[in-house]
Amino acid sequence: MGLKNIINPQKLLGRFLKWRLRHVSNRQFIMFLSILVGIASGLGAVAIKNSVHFISVLVQDIIHAEGPGYIFLFSPIIGILLTVLFIKFVLKRPVRHGIPNVLYALSKRKGRIRSHNMFSSIVTSSLTVGFGGSVGLEGPTVSTGAAIGSNIGQFFHLNHRQITLLLGCASAAAMSAIFKAPIAAIVFALEVIMLDLTLTAIVPLLMASASAVLTSYLFMGQQVLYPVTITATFKIDDLLFYIVLGIFTGLVAVYFTKVYLYIERIFEKLKTLQSRLLAGGLGLGILLFFFPSLYGEGYDTINRILAGDISFLFDQEIFAGLQDYWPAVAGLVLLIIALKVIATSITFGSGGVGGIFAPTLFIGSSTGLLFAMLVSHLGITELSEQNFALAGMGGLIAGVLHAPLTGLFLIADVTGGYELFLPLMITSAISFATAKTFVKNSVYTHQLAQRKELLTHDKDQMALTLMDVTKLIETDFSVIAPEAKLGDLVNVVSKAHRNLFPVVDEKGMLHGMVKMDDIRSIIFKPELYESVQVKDLMYMPQYFISPDDSMEDLVEVFRNSGRFNIAVIDKGRYMGFISRANAFTAYRNLVKKFSGEY
């Protein structure tokens, strides 16, 4: 019995937590955990990368052995089918898209992510991408890292704000490991994950990002993702062209976002998994058959573009012989840009799991290449295709993700040099401004913004998003039946401490309200107690909300009505009231909570 008590995990954890509270400060403990989640997230990135490499090599060997023609038609549908079967019969719960899932956990689940996300995204994204799904691994890697950070925080019984910090550290660590880009990863956590920039947050972020990239170096080497040697330095004469490229990439980003959301809506109309799988898998297979460069993440193709090698455009026999015909080359690059968006959207729509970073980088490099080719061929001036391909990558990240700083630092990090920092700044900023003009939210935040669940860097807005209307409902209002007499109402008034009396039937349905001010002149007239009924005194509230409404809706109702109490009605059923004072107090407490130390 004694031995059982000694090795009881719960008791051991309890003893550790008591010891920690006595001997280790919160700041020291968060530092230690940030390193832990950094290493764990780095290992998650290594697992995803190696799994995809193993599967893709296996598939490519089969393709080369059997001939490229027919295998490309069926390999994507096999990968997506295995993904769907794993989710449906093994996992038995949905695997949400990586970064939107993290943002949702922050806004509506207090940073809590289910434990299965620590491994489910590794399996599903490996199957999707390994068999040719035209998506990336960054989203699943971030989702895996965030789940690790969240569950470590929950295991050690950390508070909401500390779990949020660990989740942000883990997200940065995952990006740092998958891209080998520690600086860009921190910027990503601050800009996309919406982690608050404070001195208490920045040091754990640094520790997590550094430990993750060191883990990645240990298992995958120190080579940068895109080994580029900048041969043509930035010239002030090219400034105008980088500005125009920013506009161009911003418009391509708008195309990406609108096509992605349009295809997503089409697949949502397909009611069965079989129909989505068949339509998406075969559609993707046909695209890969004609354009093999759309296969998987596309990093090899990006490296070929950056090296000035566009022979991948002519891998299929039907395009052979066109490499010397300039309009055909430009047309094929443009077609690749357009079709990559479709291939990525189809992969997601049919049930695949992945990320959009890699497709965005693929499209960005192709866009920059096409722009430089057009300008040079038209005889305007000679532009460096390599430099503009790099700037195009930064511009697309800025426009699609609405993250200009992430685009800037990511391209500088993954190419191993900052020689093009100024043109990257210009292109990324203008691309972001252009995209934002036409599309208010990124593909990550579109649905969250529609549901008013999106966190922002605005502390007031963040507090409203995090607040739950149902937690503010007050139920200590005395109710009265509609058939009751004035005498019954007087008896209720004598015991009540509120001035509002909901008129509710036996089924809980609201029939109206009675205000104390409306009956003050008759409650002292006993001769009316039996002749006057409550239903003759009640009125229906002009302003009310439902429990599904957001805090922004509640604030708007308070603003428009000038009332101090707003009724909460759920499909006609009375639930209670929310008072202005109670809502404001809860709001101030939440803002104060997120403004203090971790």
mmCIF file with all atom_site columns, N, CA and C in Angstrom, residues 384-428:
data_model
loop_
_atom_site.group_PDB
_atom_site.id
_atom_site.type_symbol
_atom_site.label_atom_id
_atom_site.label_alt_id
_atom_site.label_comp_id
_atom_site.label_asym_id
_atom_site.label_entity_id
_atom_site.label_seq_id
_atom_site.pdbx_PDB_ins_code
_atom_site.Cartn_x
_atom_site.Cartn_y
_atom_site.Cartn_z
_atom_site.occupancy
_atom_site.B_iso_or_equiv
_atom_site.pdbx_formal_charge
_atom_site.auth_seq_id
_atom_site.auth_comp_id
_atom_site.auth_asym_id
_atom_site.auth_atom_id
_atom_site.pdbx_PDB_model_num
ATOM 1   N N  . SER A 1 384 ? 16.826 41.082 -61.868 1.00 0.00 ? 384 SER A N  1
ATOM 2   C CA . SER A 1 384 ? 17.310 39.807 -61.346 1.00 0.00 ? 384 SER A CA 1
ATOM 3   C C  . SER A 1 384 ? 16.118 38.906 -61.032 1.00 0.00 ? 384 SER A C  1
ATOM 4   N N  . GLU A 1 385 ? 15.973 37.817 -61.764 1.00 0.00 ? 385 GLU A N  1
ATOM 5   C CA . GLU A 1 385 ? 14.853 36.901 -61.533 1.00 0.00 ? 385 GLU A CA 1
ATOM 6   C C  . GLU A 1 385 ? 14.926 36.297 -60.136 1.00 0.00 ? 385 GLU A C  1
ATOM 7   N N  . GLN A 1 386 ? 16.128 36.015 -59.673 1.00 0.00 ? 386 GLN A N  1
ATOM 8   C CA . GLN A 1 386 ? 16.296 35.442 -58.342 1.00 0.00 ? 386 GLN A CA 1
ATOM 9   C C  . GLN A 1 386 ? 15.822 36.413 -57.264 1.00 0.00 ? 386 GLN A C  1
ATOM 10  N N  . ASN A 1 387 ? 16.244 37.666 -57.325 1.00 0.00 ? 387 ASN A N  1
ATOM 11  C CA . ASN A 1 387 ? 15.865 38.661 -56.324 1.00 0.00 ? 387 ASN A CA 1
ATOM 12  C C  . ASN A 1 387 ? 14.364 38.898 -56.304 1.00 0.00 ? 387 ASN A C  1
ATOM 13  N N  . PHE A 1 388 ? 13.771 38.970 -57.474 1.00 0.00 ? 388 PHE A N  1
ATOM 14  C CA . PHE A 1 388 ? 12.337 39.247 -57.531 1.00 0.00 ? 388 PHE A CA 1
ATOM 15  C C  . PHE A 1 388 ? 11.516 38.015 -57.144 1.00 0.00 ? 388 PHE A C  1
ATOM 16  N N  . ALA A 1 389 ? 12.065 36.826 -57.371 1.00 0.00 ? 389 ALA A N  1
ATOM 17  C CA . ALA A 1 389 ? 11.393 35.619 -56.885 1.00 0.00 ? 389 ALA A CA 1
ATOM 18  C C  . ALA A 1 389 ? 11.366 35.607 -55.363 1.00 0.00 ? 389 ALA A C  1
ATOM 19  N N  . LEU A 1 390 ? 12.483 35.997 -54.739 1.00 0.00 ? 390 LEU A N  1
ATOM 20  C CA . LEU A 1 390 ? 12.534 36.079 -53.277 1.00 0.00 ? 390 LEU A CA 1
ATOM 21  C C  . LEU A 1 390 ? 11.576 37.140 -52.745 1.00 0.00 ? 390 LEU A C  1
ATOM 22  N N  . ALA A 1 391 ? 11.577 38.308 -53.371 1.00 0.00 ? 391 ALA A N  1
ATOM 23  C CA . ALA A 1 391 ? 10.672 39.377 -52.948 1.00 0.00 ? 391 ALA A CA 1
ATOM 24  C C  . ALA A 1 391 ? 9.215  38.958 -53.144 1.00 0.00 ? 391 ALA A C  1
ATOM 25  N N  . GLY A 1 392 ? 8.950  38.215 -54.221 1.00 0.00 ? 392 GLY A N  1
ATOM 26  C CA . GLY A 1 392 ? 7.599  37.708 -54.458 1.00 0.00 ? 392 GLY A CA 1
ATOM 27  C C  . GLY A 1 392 ? 7.139  36.768 -53.355 1.00 0.00 ? 392 GLY A C  1
ATOM 28  N N  . MET A 1 393 ? 8.055  35.948 -52.841 1.00 0.00 ? 393 MET A N  1
ATOM 29  C CA . MET A 1 393 ? 7.711  35.056 -51.730 1.00 0.00 ? 393 MET A CA 1
ATOM 30  C C  . MET A 1 393 ? 7.306  35.852 -50.497 1.00 0.00 ? 393 MET A C  1
ATOM 31  N N  . GLY A 1 394 ? 8.086  36.882 -50.173 1.00 0.00 ? 394 GLY A N  1
ATOM 32  C CA . GLY A 1 394 ? 7.739  37.730 -49.040 1.00 0.00 ? 394 GLY A CA 1
ATOM 33  C C  . GLY A 1 394 ? 6.427  38.453 -49.247 1.00 0.00 ? 394 GLY A C  1
ATOM 34  N N  . GLY A 1 395 ? 6.191  38.918 -50.472 1.00 0.00 ? 395 GLY A N  1
ATOM 35  C CA . GLY A 1 395 ? 4.951  39.627 -50.772 1.00 0.00 ? 395 GLY A CA 1
ATOM 36  C C  . GLY A 1 395 ? 3.720  38.751 -50.633 1.00 0.00 ? 395 GLY A C  1
ATOM 37  N N  . LEU A 1 396 ? 3.821  37.493 -51.088 1.00 0.00 ? 396 LEU A N  1
ATOM 38  C CA . LEU A 1 396 ? 2.669  36.594 -50.990 1.00 0.00 ? 396 LEU A CA 1
ATOM 39  C C  . LEU A 1 396 ? 2.371  36.221 -49.551 1.00 0.00 ? 396 LEU A C  1
ATOM 40  N N  . ILE A 1 397 ? 3.426  35.984 -48.748 1.00 0.00 ? 397 ILE A N  1
ATOM 41  C CA . ILE A 1 397 ? 3.199  35.700 -47.328 1.00 0.00 ? 397 ILE A CA 1
ATOM 42  C C  . ILE A 1 397 ? 2.490  36.883 -46.668 1.00 0.00 ? 397 ILE A C  1
ATOM 43  N N  . ALA A 1 398 ? 2.960  38.093 -46.964 1.00 0.00 ? 398 ALA A N  1
ATOM 44  C CA . ALA A 1 398 ? 2.348  39.299 -46.391 1.00 0.00 ? 398 ALA A CA 1
ATOM 45  C C  . ALA A 1 398 ? 0.895  39.446 -46.819 1.00 0.00 ? 398 ALA A C  1
ATOM 46  N N  . GLY A 1 399 ? 0.603  39.165 -48.103 1.00 0.00 ? 399 GLY A N  1
ATOM 47  C CA . GLY A 1 399 ? -0.747 39.361 -48.612 1.00 0.00 ? 399 GLY A CA 1
ATOM 48  C C  . GLY A 1 399 ? -1.720 38.274 -48.229 1.00 0.00 ? 399 GLY A C  1
ATOM 49  N N  . VAL A 1 400 ? -1.295 37.021 -48.286 1.00 0.00 ? 400 VAL A N  1
ATOM 50  C CA . VAL A 1 400 ? -2.207 35.902 -47.999 1.00 0.00 ? 400 VAL A CA 1
ATOM 51  C C  . VAL A 1 400 ? -2.456 35.762 -46.502 1.00 0.00 ? 400 VAL A C  1
ATOM 52  N N  . LEU A 1 401 ? -1.376 35.867 -45.710 1.00 0.00 ? 401 LEU A N  1
ATOM 53  C CA . LEU A 1 401 ? -1.503 35.687 -44.268 1.00 0.00 ? 401 LEU A CA 1
ATOM 54  C C  . LEU A 1 401 ? -1.807 36.993 -43.542 1.00 0.00 ? 401 LEU A C  1
ATOM 55  N N  . HIS A 1 402 ? -1.764 38.121 -44.261 1.00 0.00 ? 402 HIS A N  1
ATOM 56  C CA . HIS A 1 402 ? -1.885 39.445 -43.645 1.00 0.00 ? 402 HIS A CA 1
ATOM 57  C C  . HIS A 1 402 ? -0.828 39.600 -42.548 1.00 0.00 ? 402 HIS A C  1
ATOM 58  N N  . ALA A 1 403 ? 0.400  39.207 -42.901 1.00 0.00 ? 403 ALA A N  1
ATOM 59  C CA . ALA A 1 403 ? 1.492  39.222 -41.932 1.00 0.00 ? 403 ALA A CA 1
ATOM 60  C C  . ALA A 1 403 ? 2.760  39.736 -42.610 1.00 0.00 ? 403 ALA A C  1
ATOM 61  N N  . PRO A 1 404 ? 2.875  41.052 -42.809 1.00 0.00 ? 404 PRO A N  1
ATOM 62  C CA . PRO A 1 404 ? 4.023  41.594 -43.545 1.00 0.00 ? 404 PRO A CA 1
ATOM 63  C C  . PRO A 1 404 ? 5.360  41.364 -42.847 1.00 0.00 ? 404 PRO A C  1
ATOM 64  N N  . LEU A 1 405 ? 5.383  41.441 -41.518 1.00 0.00 ? 405 LEU A N  1
ATOM 65  C CA . LEU A 1 405 ? 6.649  41.222 -40.813 1.00 0.00 ? 405 LEU A CA 1
ATOM 66  C C  . LEU A 1 405 ? 7.089  39.764 -40.903 1.00 0.00 ? 405 LEU A C  1
ATOM 67  N N  . THR A 1 406 ? 6.120  38.846 -40.833 1.00 0.00 ? 406 THR A N  1
ATOM 68  C CA . THR A 1 406 ? 6.454  37.428 -40.991 1.00 0.00 ? 406 THR A CA 1
ATOM 69  C C  . THR A 1 406 ? 7.029  37.162 -42.374 1.00 0.00 ? 406 THR A C  1
ATOM 70  N N  . GLY A 1 407 ? 6.423  37.757 -43.408 1.00 0.00 ? 407 GLY A N  1
ATOM 71  C CA . GLY A 1 407 ? 6.936  37.597 -44.765 1.00 0.00 ? 407 GLY A CA 1
ATOM 72  C C  . GLY A 1 407 ? 8.342  38.134 -44.908 1.00 0.00 ? 407 GLY A C  1
ATOM 73  N N  . LEU A 1 408 ? 8.597  39.280 -44.294 1.00 0.00 ? 408 LEU A N  1
ATOM 74  C CA . LEU A 1 408 ? 9.903  39.918 -44.371 1.00 0.00 ? 408 LEU A CA 1
ATOM 75  C C  . LEU A 1 408 ? 10.986 39.061 -43.708 1.00 0.00 ? 408 LEU A C  1
ATOM 76  N N  . PHE A 1 409 ? 10.765 38.689 -42.445 1.00 0.00 ? 409 PHE A N  1
ATOM 77  C CA . PHE A 1 409 ? 11.797 37.971 -41.705 1.00 0.00 ? 409 PHE A CA 1
ATOM 78  C C  . PHE A 1 409 ? 11.905 36.509 -42.138 1.00 0.00 ? 409 PHE A C  1
ATOM 79  N N  . LEU A 1 410 ? 10.802 35.920 -42.579 1.00 0.00 ? 410 LEU A N  1
ATOM 80  C CA . LEU A 1 410 ? 10.860 34.520 -42.995 1.00 0.00 ? 410 LEU A CA 1
ATOM 81  C C  . LEU A 1 410 ? 11.767 34.345 -44.206 1.00 0.00 ? 410 LEU A C  1
ATOM 82  N N  . ILE A 1 411 ? 11.586 35.185 -45.213 1.00 0.00 ? 411 ILE A N  1
ATOM 83  C CA . ILE A 1 411 ? 12.403 35.050 -46.424 1.00 0.00 ? 411 ILE A CA 1
ATOM 84  C C  . ILE A 1 411 ? 13.865 35.356 -46.108 1.00 0.00 ? 411 ILE A C  1
ATOM 85  N N  . ALA A 1 412 ? 14.096 36.347 -45.248 1.00 0.00 ? 412 ALA A N  1
ATOM 86  C CA . ALA A 1 412 ? 15.476 36.646 -44.868 1.00 0.00 ? 412 ALA A CA 1
ATOM 87  C C  . ALA A 1 412 ? 16.100 35.476 -44.108 1.00 0.00 ? 412 ALA A C  1
ATOM 88  N N  . ASP A 1 413 ? 15.301 34.827 -43.234 1.00 0.00 ? 413 ASP A N  1
ATOM 89  C CA . ASP A 1 413 ? 15.809 33.704 -42.446 1.00 0.00 ? 413 ASP A CA 1
ATOM 90  C C  . ASP A 1 413 ? 16.058 32.456 -43.289 1.00 0.00 ? 413 ASP A C  1
ATOM 91  N N  . VAL A 1 414 ? 15.063 32.067 -44.100 1.00 0.00 ? 414 VAL A N  1
ATOM 92  C CA . VAL A 1 414 ? 15.153 30.777 -44.792 1.00 0.00 ? 414 VAL A CA 1
ATOM 93  C C  . VAL A 1 414 ? 16.145 30.805 -45.946 1.00 0.00 ? 414 VAL A C  1
ATOM 94  N N  . THR A 1 415 ? 16.560 31.978 -46.391 1.00 0.00 ? 415 THR A N  1
ATOM 95  C CA . THR A 1 415 ? 17.558 32.051 -47.459 1.00 0.00 ? 415 THR A CA 1
ATOM 96  C C  . THR A 1 415 ? 18.959 32.284 -46.907 1.00 0.00 ? 415 THR A C  1
ATOM 97  N N  . GLY A 1 416 ? 19.049 32.505 -45.586 1.00 0.00 ? 416 GLY A N  1
ATOM 98  C CA . GLY A 1 416 ? 20.352 32.645 -44.964 1.00 0.00 ? 416 GLY A CA 1
ATOM 99  C C  . GLY A 1 416 ? 21.030 33.972 -45.200 1.00 0.00 ? 416 GLY A C  1
ATOM 100 N N  . GLY A 1 417 ? 20.280 34.984 -45.555 1.00 0.00 ? 417 GLY A N  1
ATOM 101 C CA . GLY A 1 417 ? 20.920 36.288 -45.779 1.00 0.00 ? 417 GLY A CA 1
ATOM 102 C C  . GLY A 1 417 ? 19.921 37.421 -45.736 1.00 0.00 ? 417 GLY A C  1
ATOM 103 N N  . TYR A 1 418 ? 20.429 38.627 -45.415 1.00 0.00 ? 418 TYR A N  1
ATOM 104 C CA . TYR A 1 418 ? 19.577 39.808 -45.289 1.00 0.00 ? 418 TYR A CA 1
ATOM 105 C C  . TYR A 1 418 ? 19.957 40.869 -46.317 1.00 0.00 ? 418 TYR A C  1
ATOM 106 N N  . GLU A 1 419 ? 20.577 40.440 -47.415 1.00 0.00 ? 419 GLU A N  1
ATOM 107 C CA . GLU A 1 419 ? 21.012 41.403 -48.414 1.00 0.00 ? 419 GLU A CA 1
ATOM 108 C C  . GLU A 1 419 ? 19.841 42.138 -49.067 1.00 0.00 ? 419 GLU A C  1
ATOM 109 N N  . LEU A 1 420 ? 18.692 41.462 -49.134 1.00 0.00 ? 420 LEU A N  1
ATOM 110 C CA . LEU A 1 420 ? 17.526 42.061 -49.799 1.00 0.00 ? 420 LEU A CA 1
ATOM 111 C C  . LEU A 1 420 ? 16.494 42.575 -48.791 1.00 0.00 ? 420 LEU A C  1
ATOM 112 N N  . PHE A 1 421 ? 16.958 42.931 -47.605 1.00 0.00 ? 421 PHE A N  1
ATOM 113 C CA . PHE A 1 421 ? 16.026 43.315 -46.555 1.00 0.00 ? 421 PHE A CA 1
ATOM 114 C C  . PHE A 1 421 ? 15.167 44.513 -46.962 1.00 0.00 ? 421 PHE A C  1
ATOM 115 N N  . LEU A 1 422 ? 15.772 45.541 -47.541 1.00 0.00 ? 422 LEU A N  1
ATOM 116 C CA . LEU A 1 422 ? 15.017 46.744 -47.914 1.00 0.00 ? 422 LEU A CA 1
ATOM 117 C C  . LEU A 1 422 ? 13.963 46.456 -48.989 1.00 0.00 ? 422 LEU A C  1
ATOM 118 N N  . PRO A 1 423 ? 14.308 45.814 -50.115 1.00 0.00 ? 423 PRO A N  1
ATOM 119 C CA . PRO A 1 423 ? 13.253 45.517 -51.088 1.00 0.00 ? 423 PRO A CA 1
ATOM 120 C C  . PRO A 1 423 ? 12.177 44.564 -50.550 1.00 0.00 ? 423 PRO A C  1
ATOM 121 N N  . LEU A 1 424 ? 12.571 43.651 -49.661 1.00 0.00 ? 424 LEU A N  1
ATOM 122 C CA . LEU A 1 424 ? 11.579 42.786 -49.027 1.00 0.00 ? 424 LEU A CA 1
ATOM 123 C C  . LEU A 1 424 ? 10.608 43.607 -48.181 1.00 0.00 ? 424 LEU A C  1
ATOM 124 N N  . MET A 1 425 ? 11.124 44.586 -47.457 1.00 0.00 ? 425 MET A N  1
ATOM 125 C CA . MET A 1 425 ? 10.267 45.474 -46.665 1.00 0.00 ? 425 MET A CA 1
ATOM 126 C C  . MET A 1 425 ? 9.251  46.182 -47.559 1.00 0.00 ? 425 MET A C  1
ATOM 127 N N  . ILE A 1 426 ? 9.736  46.718 -48.650 1.00 0.00 ? 426 ILE A N  1
ATOM 128 C CA . ILE A 1 426 ? 8.870  47.499 -49.552 1.00 0.00 ? 426 ILE A CA 1
ATOM 129 C C  . ILE A 1 426 ? 7.793  46.615 -50.162 1.00 0.00 ? 426 ILE A C  1
ATOM 130 N N  . THR A 1 427 ? 8.196  45.479 -50.718 1.00 0.00 ? 427 THR A N  1
ATOM 131 C CA . THR A 1 427 ? 7.237  44.593 -51.381 1.00 0.00 ? 427 THR A CA 1
ATOM 132 C C  . THR A 1 427 ? 6.229  44.022 -50.394 1.00 0.00 ? 427 THR A C  1
ATOM 133 N N  . SER A 1 428 ? 6.698  43.587 -49.222 1.00 0.00 ? 428 SER A N  1
ATOM 134 C CA . SER A 1 428 ? 5.795  43.002 -48.228 1.00 0.00 ? 428 SER A CA 1
ATOM 135 C C  . SER A 1 428 ? 4.774  44.018 -47.741 1.00 0.00 ? 428 SER A C  1
#
